[in-house]
CSV table of C-alpha atoms and ligand atoms in Angstrom, one decimal:
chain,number,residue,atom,x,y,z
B,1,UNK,CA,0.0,0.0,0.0
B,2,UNK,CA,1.4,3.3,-0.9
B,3,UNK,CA,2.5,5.8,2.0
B,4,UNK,CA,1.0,9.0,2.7
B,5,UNK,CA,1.3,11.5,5.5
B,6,UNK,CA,-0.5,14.2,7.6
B,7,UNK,CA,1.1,17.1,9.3
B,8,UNK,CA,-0.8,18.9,11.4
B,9,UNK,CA,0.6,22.7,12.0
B,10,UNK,CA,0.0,25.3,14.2
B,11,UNK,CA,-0.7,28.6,13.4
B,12,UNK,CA,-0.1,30.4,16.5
B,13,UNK,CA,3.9,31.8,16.3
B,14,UNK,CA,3.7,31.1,12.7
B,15,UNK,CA,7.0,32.2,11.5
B,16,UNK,CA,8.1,29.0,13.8
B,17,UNK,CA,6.0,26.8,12.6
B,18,UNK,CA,6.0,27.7,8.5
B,19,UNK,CA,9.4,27.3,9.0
B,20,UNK,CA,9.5,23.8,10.5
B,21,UNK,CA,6.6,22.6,7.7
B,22,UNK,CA,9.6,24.0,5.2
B,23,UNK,CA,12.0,21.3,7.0
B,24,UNK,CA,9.4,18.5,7.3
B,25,UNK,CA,8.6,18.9,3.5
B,26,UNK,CA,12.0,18.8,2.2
B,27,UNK,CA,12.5,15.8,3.9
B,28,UNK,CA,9.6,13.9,2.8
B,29,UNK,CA,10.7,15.0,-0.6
B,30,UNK,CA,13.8,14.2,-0.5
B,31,UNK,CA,12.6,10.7,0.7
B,32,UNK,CA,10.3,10.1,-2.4
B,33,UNK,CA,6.7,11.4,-0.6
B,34,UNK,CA,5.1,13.0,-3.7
B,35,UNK,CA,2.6,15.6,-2.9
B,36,UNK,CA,0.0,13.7,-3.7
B,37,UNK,CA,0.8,11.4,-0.3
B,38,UNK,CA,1.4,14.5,1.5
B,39,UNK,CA,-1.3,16.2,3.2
B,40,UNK,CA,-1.6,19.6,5.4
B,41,UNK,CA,-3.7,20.9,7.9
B,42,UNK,CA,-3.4,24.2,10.1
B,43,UNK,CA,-4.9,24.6,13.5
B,44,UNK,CA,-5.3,27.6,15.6
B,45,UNK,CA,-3.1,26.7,18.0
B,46,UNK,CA,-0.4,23.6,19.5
B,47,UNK,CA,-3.6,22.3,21.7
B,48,UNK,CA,-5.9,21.9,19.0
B,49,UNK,CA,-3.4,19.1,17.1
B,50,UNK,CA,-4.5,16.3,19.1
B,51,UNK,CA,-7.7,16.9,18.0
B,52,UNK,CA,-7.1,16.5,14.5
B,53,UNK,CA,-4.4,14.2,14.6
B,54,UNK,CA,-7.3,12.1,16.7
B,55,UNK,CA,-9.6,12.1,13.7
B,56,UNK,CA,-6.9,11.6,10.8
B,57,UNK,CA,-5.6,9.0,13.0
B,58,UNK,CA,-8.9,7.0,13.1
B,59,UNK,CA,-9.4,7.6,9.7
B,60,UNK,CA,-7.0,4.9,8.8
B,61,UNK,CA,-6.2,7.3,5.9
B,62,UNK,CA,-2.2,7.8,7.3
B,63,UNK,CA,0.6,6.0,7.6
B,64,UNK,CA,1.5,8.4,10.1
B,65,UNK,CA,0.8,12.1,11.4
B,66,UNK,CA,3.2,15.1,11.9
B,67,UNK,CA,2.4,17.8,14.6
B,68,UNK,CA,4.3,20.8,14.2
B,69,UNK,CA,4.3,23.9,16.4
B,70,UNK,CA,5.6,25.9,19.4
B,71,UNK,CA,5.3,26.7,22.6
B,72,UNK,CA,7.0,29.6,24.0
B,73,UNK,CA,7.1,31.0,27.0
B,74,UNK,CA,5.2,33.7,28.8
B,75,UNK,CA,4.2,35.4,31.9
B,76,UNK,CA,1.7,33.1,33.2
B,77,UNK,CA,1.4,29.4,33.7
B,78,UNK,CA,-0.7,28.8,30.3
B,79,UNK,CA,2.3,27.8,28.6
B,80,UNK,CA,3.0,24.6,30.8
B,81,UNK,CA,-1.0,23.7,30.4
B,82,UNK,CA,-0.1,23.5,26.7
B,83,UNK,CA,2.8,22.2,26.4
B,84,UNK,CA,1.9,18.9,28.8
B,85,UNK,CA,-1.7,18.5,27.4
B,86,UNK,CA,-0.3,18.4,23.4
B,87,UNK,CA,2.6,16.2,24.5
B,88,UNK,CA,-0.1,14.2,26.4
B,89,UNK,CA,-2.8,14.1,23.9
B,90,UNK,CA,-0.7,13.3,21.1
B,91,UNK,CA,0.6,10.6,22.8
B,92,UNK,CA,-2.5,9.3,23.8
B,93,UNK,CA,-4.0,9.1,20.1
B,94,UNK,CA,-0.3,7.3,19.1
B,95,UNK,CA,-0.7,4.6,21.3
B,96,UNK,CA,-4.5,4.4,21.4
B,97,UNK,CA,-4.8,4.3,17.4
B,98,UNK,CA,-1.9,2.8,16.2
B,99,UNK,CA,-1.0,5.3,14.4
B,100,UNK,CA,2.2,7.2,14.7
B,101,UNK,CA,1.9,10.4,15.8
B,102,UNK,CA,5.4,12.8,16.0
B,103,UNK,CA,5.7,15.1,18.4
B,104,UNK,CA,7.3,18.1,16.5
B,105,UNK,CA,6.0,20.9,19.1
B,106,UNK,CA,9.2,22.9,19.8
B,107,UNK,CA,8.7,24.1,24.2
B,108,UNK,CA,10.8,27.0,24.5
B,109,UNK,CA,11.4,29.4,27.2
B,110,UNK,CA,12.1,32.3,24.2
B,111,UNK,CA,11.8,33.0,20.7
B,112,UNK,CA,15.3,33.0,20.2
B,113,UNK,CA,15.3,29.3,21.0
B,114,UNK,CA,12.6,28.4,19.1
B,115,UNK,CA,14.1,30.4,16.2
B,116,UNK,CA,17.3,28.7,16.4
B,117,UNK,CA,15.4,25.3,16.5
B,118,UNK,CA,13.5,26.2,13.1
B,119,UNK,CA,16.0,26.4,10.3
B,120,UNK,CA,16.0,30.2,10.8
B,121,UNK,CA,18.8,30.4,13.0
B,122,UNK,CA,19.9,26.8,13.5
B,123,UNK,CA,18.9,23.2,13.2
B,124,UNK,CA,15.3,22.1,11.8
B,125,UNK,CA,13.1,20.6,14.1
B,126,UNK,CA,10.9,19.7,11.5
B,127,UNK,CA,13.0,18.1,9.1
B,128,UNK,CA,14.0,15.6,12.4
B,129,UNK,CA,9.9,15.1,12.9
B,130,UNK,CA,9.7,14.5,9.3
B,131,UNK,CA,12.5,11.6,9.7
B,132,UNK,CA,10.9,10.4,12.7
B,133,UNK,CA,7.8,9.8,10.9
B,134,UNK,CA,9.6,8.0,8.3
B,135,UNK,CA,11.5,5.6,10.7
B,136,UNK,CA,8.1,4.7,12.3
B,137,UNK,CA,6.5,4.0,9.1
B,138,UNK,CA,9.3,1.2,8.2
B,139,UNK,CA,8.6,-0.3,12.0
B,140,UNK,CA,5.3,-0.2,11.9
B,141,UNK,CA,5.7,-2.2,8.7
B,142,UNK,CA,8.7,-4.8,10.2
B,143,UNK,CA,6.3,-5.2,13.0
B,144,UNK,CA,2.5,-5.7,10.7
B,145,UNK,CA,5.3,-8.6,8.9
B,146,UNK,CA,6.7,-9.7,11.8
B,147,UNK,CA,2.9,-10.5,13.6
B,148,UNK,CA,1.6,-12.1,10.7
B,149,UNK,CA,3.9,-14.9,10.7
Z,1,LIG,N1,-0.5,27.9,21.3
Z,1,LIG,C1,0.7,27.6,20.7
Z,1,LIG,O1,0.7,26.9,19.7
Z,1,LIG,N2,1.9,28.2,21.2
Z,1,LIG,C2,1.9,29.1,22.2
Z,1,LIG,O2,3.0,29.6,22.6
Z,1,LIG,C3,0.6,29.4,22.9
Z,1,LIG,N3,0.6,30.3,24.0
Z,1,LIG,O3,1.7,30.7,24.4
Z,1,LIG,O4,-0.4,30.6,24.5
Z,1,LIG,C4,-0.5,28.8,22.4
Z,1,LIG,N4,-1.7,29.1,22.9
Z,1,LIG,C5,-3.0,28.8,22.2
Z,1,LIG,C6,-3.5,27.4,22.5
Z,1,LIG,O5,-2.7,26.4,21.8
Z,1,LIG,C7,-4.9,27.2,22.0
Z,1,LIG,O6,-5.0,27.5,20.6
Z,1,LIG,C8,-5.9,28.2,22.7
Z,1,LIG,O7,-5.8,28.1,24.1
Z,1,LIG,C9,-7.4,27.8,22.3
Z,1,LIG,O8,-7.7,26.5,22.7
């Protein structure tokens, strides 16, 4: 059956997160993902992507799902109420569905960081999301082979 991939991205701090969907793209390009097995979706904000990862996810439609996005910061404790309920609802559809679901949510304490984690300044976090996804598809698949037997 022929591949095809979901990210999810967030729309809140934008700059970040257009920046990591730049990385993830280029590496499911460079890994032979056409765009017609490439799919994207933008939410409001990092703690709406379980909720569509949730639905795509039971969908059976993906071979896996990126979530891409960031957390940054402020003055008030919203950030850590974020940051642990994406980390713990992504998780939760992964494990619950089957489906792999990458955790590509950069939790920074500053823009700087987050800009140096994007392929602006620095490494790409999304391109490493985009090669997580890929290495969970090939395990998924060793493991569908290996329980068949
Ligand atoms: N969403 C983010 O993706 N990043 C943030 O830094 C952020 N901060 O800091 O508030 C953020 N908040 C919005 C949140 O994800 C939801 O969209 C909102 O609460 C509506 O449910």
């Amino acid at each position: 059956m022929s591949q095809r991939y979901l990210i999810v991205a967030s729309r809140f701090n934008d700059l970040i997160s257009k920046a990591l969907l730049s990385g993830a793209t280029e590496v499911f390009s460079e890994a032979g993902i056409g765009a017609s097995q490439l799919d994207t979706l933008w939410v409001p904000g990092c703690f709406e992507l379980a909720t569509v990862a949730a639905q795509a996810a039971r969908s059976n439609t993906y071979t896996a799902i990126v979530c891409l996005g960031a957390v940054i910061r402020g003055d008030t404790p919203h950030f850590d109420y974020v940051c642990a309920q994406t980390a713990a609802g992504l998780q939760q559809v992964a494990v619950a569905t089957g489906t792999p679901v990458i955790f590509g949510v950069l939790t920074t304490d500053t823009i700087e960081q987050a800009l140096s984690r994007s392929g602006i300044k620095g490494g790409n976090k999304g391109k490493d999301a985009a090669h997580a996804a890929l290495s969970m598809a090939k395990t998924m698949q060793q493991l569908k082979e290996l329980t068949k037997r």
